[in-house]
């Protein structure tokens, strides 16, 4: 009985962007930053709490540090333009990966909830609730212009908030079925429930493994482009703070 409940709980609670092994902010890319970056229609705005530069703005080949425009040479203007264009070009790819990672999670949860639903009507209602929550998460991704929010921890939080009630519902349903079977002493029913639990666990694992591997390949391509942007920043000759701006660090 306990094993049945744990199987469902693990399958549901373990489905996340982190489980898929995808880092949308750069940890697996070897990129780190003390800044958050907001992508505005006319500028990239880097902000941090404390430090010598609280706000750095890149816009149309210009660079401003805490409101002061920095004089740039021709080469630096090209680098700054390259950074801005590169970020804007890569953002749709990052968003697409985020959307697909979210969809993997919700599809897997839907699979589990359907497999352990008490009846067809319960399965249908659960799927509809998940679809509504999933649509809301996708809308939040599209509405967010701040790349500091692309960490997979934040996406996991959105998933956890969205499916938390359903997880409790499904685990409770599985536990209830397990108790009923245990009290009935029906060995055949117990074996069927166990086989269903084992089967869905394996199926979910296959779903996540296959699709997350495809996302990892795409994420690797994004990583290469992000490293190129980090190189452009490192090559800036301007030193408005007496040293490089250090917007991004590469391991």
PDB file of N, CA, C and O in Angstrom, residues 26-55:
ATOM      1  N   UNK A  26      21.796  29.344 -17.379  1.00  0.00           N
ATOM      2  CA  UNK A  26      23.211  29.365 -17.701  1.00  0.00           C
ATOM      3  C   UNK A  26      24.114  28.545 -16.807  1.00  0.00           C
ATOM      4  O   UNK A  26      25.310  28.489 -17.038  1.00  0.00           O
ATOM      5  N   UNK A  27      23.575  27.887 -15.749  1.00  0.00           N
ATOM      6  CA  UNK A  27      24.452  27.136 -14.864  1.00  0.00           C
ATOM      7  C   UNK A  27      25.161  26.024 -15.621  1.00  0.00           C
ATOM      8  O   UNK A  27      26.345  25.791 -15.453  1.00  0.00           O
ATOM      9  N   UNK A  28      24.433  25.295 -16.487  1.00  0.00           N
ATOM     10  CA  UNK A  28      25.055  24.243 -17.273  1.00  0.00           C
ATOM     11  C   UNK A  28      25.858  24.817 -18.434  1.00  0.00           C
ATOM     12  O   UNK A  28      26.631  24.119 -19.068  1.00  0.00           O
ATOM     13  N   UNK A  29      25.653  26.083 -18.749  1.00  0.00           N
ATOM     14  CA  UNK A  29      26.426  26.731 -19.804  1.00  0.00           C
ATOM     15  C   UNK A  29      27.744  27.268 -19.266  1.00  0.00           C
ATOM     16  O   UNK A  29      28.581  27.737 -20.030  1.00  0.00           O
ATOM     17  N   UNK A  30      27.925  27.250 -17.958  1.00  0.00           N
ATOM     18  CA  UNK A  30      29.117  27.823 -17.369  1.00  0.00           C
ATOM     19  C   UNK A  30      29.078  29.331 -17.302  1.00  0.00           C
ATOM     20  O   UNK A  30      30.114  29.981 -17.197  1.00  0.00           O
ATOM     21  N   UNK A  31      27.880  29.918 -17.367  1.00  0.00           N
ATOM     22  CA  UNK A  31      27.722  31.369 -17.325  1.00  0.00           C
ATOM     23  C   UNK A  31      27.128  31.791 -15.985  1.00  0.00           C
ATOM     24  O   UNK A  31      26.219  31.146 -15.474  1.00  0.00           O
ATOM     25  N   UNK A  32      27.655  32.872 -15.439  1.00  0.00           N
ATOM     26  CA  UNK A  32      27.156  33.384 -14.169  1.00  0.00           C
ATOM     27  C   UNK A  32      27.134  34.908 -14.233  1.00  0.00           C
ATOM     28  O   UNK A  32      27.939  35.527 -14.926  1.00  0.00           O
ATOM     29  N   UNK A  33      26.210  35.498 -13.502  1.00  0.00           N
ATOM     30  CA  UNK A  33      26.109  36.952 -13.505  1.00  0.00           C
ATOM     31  C   UNK A  33      25.554  37.444 -12.183  1.00  0.00           C
ATOM     32  O   UNK A  33      24.727  36.777 -11.551  1.00  0.00           O
ATOM     33  N   UNK A  34      26.039  38.615 -11.755  1.00  0.00           N
ATOM     34  CA  UNK A  34      25.498  39.260 -10.565  1.00  0.00           C
ATOM     35  C   UNK A  34      24.351  40.197 -10.924  1.00  0.00           C
ATOM     36  O   UNK A  34      23.787  40.858 -10.045  1.00  0.00           O
ATOM     37  N   UNK A  35      24.020  40.260 -12.211  1.00  0.00           N
ATOM     38  CA  UNK A  35      22.983  41.162 -12.695  1.00  0.00           C
ATOM     39  C   UNK A  35      21.760  40.383 -13.157  1.00  0.00           C
ATOM     40  O   UNK A  35      21.863  39.247 -13.603  1.00  0.00           O
ATOM     41  N   UNK A  36      20.613  41.027 -13.053  1.00  0.00           N
ATOM     42  CA  UNK A  36      19.428  40.544 -13.763  1.00  0.00           C
ATOM     43  C   UNK A  36      19.303  41.406 -15.006  1.00  0.00           C
ATOM     44  O   UNK A  36      19.753  42.552 -15.019  1.00  0.00           O
ATOM     45  N   UNK A  37      18.698  40.847 -16.048  1.00  0.00           N
ATOM     46  CA  UNK A  37      18.613  41.582 -17.304  1.00  0.00           C
ATOM     47  C   UNK A  37      17.167  41.668 -17.765  1.00  0.00           C
ATOM     48  O   UNK A  37      16.495  40.647 -17.928  1.00  0.00           O
ATOM     49  N   UNK A  38      16.699  42.889 -17.961  1.00  0.00           N
ATOM     50  CA  UNK A  38      15.368  43.115 -18.512  1.00  0.00           C
ATOM     51  C   UNK A  38      15.519  43.536 -19.964  1.00  0.00           C
ATOM     52  O   UNK A  38      16.359  44.373 -20.299  1.00  0.00           O
ATOM     53  N   UNK A  39      14.714  42.931 -20.821  1.00  0.00           N
ATOM     54  CA  UNK A  39      14.767  43.240 -22.251  1.00  0.00           C
ATOM     55  C   UNK A  39      13.622  44.190 -22.574  1.00  0.00           C
ATOM     56  O   UNK A  39      12.463  43.792 -22.641  1.00  0.00           O
ATOM     57  N   UNK A  40      13.964  45.447 -22.741  1.00  0.00           N
ATOM     58  CA  UNK A  40      12.976  46.474 -23.062  1.00  0.00           C
ATOM     59  C   UNK A  40      12.887  46.638 -24.579  1.00  0.00           C
ATOM     60  O   UNK A  40      13.785  46.213 -25.309  1.00  0.00           O
ATOM     61  N   UNK A  41      11.825  47.256 -25.069  1.00  0.00           N
ATOM     62  CA  UNK A  41      11.709  47.458 -26.517  1.00  0.00           C
ATOM     63  C   UNK A  41      12.880  48.228 -27.116  1.00  0.00           C
ATOM     64  O   UNK A  41      13.258  47.992 -28.268  1.00  0.00           O
ATOM     65  N   UNK A  42      13.481  49.137 -26.326  1.00  0.00           N
ATOM     66  CA  UNK A  42      14.555  49.977 -26.875  1.00  0.00           C
ATOM     67  C   UNK A  42      15.890  49.808 -26.166  1.00  0.00           C
ATOM     68  O   UNK A  42      16.830  50.549 -26.429  1.00  0.00           O
ATOM     69  N   UNK A  43      16.015  48.823 -25.259  1.00  0.00           N
ATOM     70  CA  UNK A  43      17.270  48.703 -24.508  1.00  0.00           C
ATOM     71  C   UNK A  43      17.343  47.383 -23.747  1.00  0.00           C
ATOM     72  O   UNK A  43      16.321  46.736 -23.484  1.00  0.00           O
ATOM     73  N   UNK A  44      18.582  47.007 -23.414  1.00  0.00           N
ATOM     74  CA  UNK A  44      18.822  45.947 -22.439  1.00  0.00           C
ATOM     75  C   UNK A  44      19.220  46.633 -21.145  1.00  0.00           C
ATOM     76  O   UNK A  44      20.128  47.478 -21.137  1.00  0.00           O
ATOM     77  N   UNK A  45      18.571  46.282 -20.051  1.00  0.00           N
ATOM     78  CA  UNK A  45      18.846  46.931 -18.767  1.00  0.00           C
ATOM     79  C   UNK A  45      19.342  45.888 -17.773  1.00  0.00           C
ATOM     80  O   UNK A  45      18.622  44.953 -17.421  1.00  0.00           O
ATOM     81  N   UNK A  46      20.602  46.063 -17.333  1.00  0.00           N
ATOM     82  CA  UNK A  46      21.214  45.174 -16.343  1.00  0.00           C
ATOM     83  C   UNK A  46      21.165  45.865 -14.990  1.00  0.00           C
ATOM     84  O   UNK A  46      21.611  47.004 -14.849  1.00  0.00           O
ATOM     85  N   UNK A  47      20.635  45.183 -13.979  1.00  0.00           N
ATOM     86  CA  UNK A  47      20.552  45.781 -12.646  1.00  0.00           C
ATOM     87  C   UNK A  47      21.092  44.814 -11.603  1.00  0.00           C
ATOM     88  O   UNK A  47      21.013  43.597 -11.765  1.00  0.00           O
ATOM     89  N   UNK A  48      21.619  45.375 -10.532  1.00  0.00           N
ATOM     90  CA  UNK A  48      22.095  44.569  -9.414  1.00  0.00           C
ATOM     91  C   UNK A  48      21.885  45.344  -8.129  1.00  0.00           C
ATOM     92  O   UNK A  48      21.777  46.567  -8.137  1.00  0.00           O
ATOM     93  N   UNK A  49      21.822  44.625  -7.043  1.00  0.00           N
ATOM     94  CA  UNK A  49      21.690  45.254  -5.738  1.00  0.00           C
ATOM     95  C   UNK A  49      23.078  45.479  -5.158  1.00  0.00           C
ATOM     96  O   UNK A  49      23.798  44.538  -4.838  1.00  0.00           O
ATOM     97  N   UNK A  50      23.468  46.751  -5.039  1.00  0.00           N
ATOM     98  CA  UNK A  50      24.790  47.065  -4.512  1.00  0.00           C
ATOM     99  C   UNK A  50      25.856  46.958  -5.581  1.00  0.00           C
ATOM    100  O   UNK A  50      25.592  46.702  -6.751  1.00  0.00           O
ATOM    101  N   UNK A  51      27.112  47.155  -5.180  1.00  0.00           N
ATOM    102  CA  UNK A  51      28.217  47.107  -6.122  1.00  0.00           C
ATOM    103  C   UNK A  51      28.471  48.461  -6.743  1.00  0.00           C
ATOM    104  O   UNK A  51      27.698  49.406  -6.568  1.00  0.00           O
ATOM    105  N   UNK A  52      29.557  48.584  -7.496  1.00  0.00           N
ATOM    106  CA  UNK A  52      29.943  49.882  -8.066  1.00  0.00           C
ATOM    107  C   UNK A  52      29.017  50.364  -9.180  1.00  0.00           C
ATOM    108  O   UNK A  52      28.981  51.549  -9.475  1.00  0.00           O
ATOM    109  N   UNK A  53      28.304  49.441  -9.834  1.00  0.00           N
ATOM    110  CA  UNK A  53      27.389  49.854 -10.907  1.00  0.00           C
ATOM    111  C   UNK A  53      26.041  49.181 -10.669  1.00  0.00           C
ATOM    112  O   UNK A  53      25.916  47.968 -10.752  1.00  0.00           O
ATOM    113  N   UNK A  54      25.027  49.992 -10.346  1.00  0.00           N
ATOM    114  CA  UNK A  54      23.719  49.433 -10.035  1.00  0.00           C
ATOM    115  C   UNK A  54      22.887  49.202 -11.290  1.00  0.00           C
ATOM    116  O   UNK A  54      22.045  48.313 -11.322  1.00  0.00           O
ATOM    117  N   UNK A  55      23.119  50.023 -12.335  1.00  0.00           N
ATOM    118  CA  UNK A  55      22.343  49.872 -13.564  1.00  0.00           C
ATOM    119  C   UNK A  55      23.220  50.142 -14.777  1.00  0.00           C
ATOM    120  O   UNK A  55      23.895  51.167 -14.858  1.00  0.00           O
TER     121      UNK A  55
END
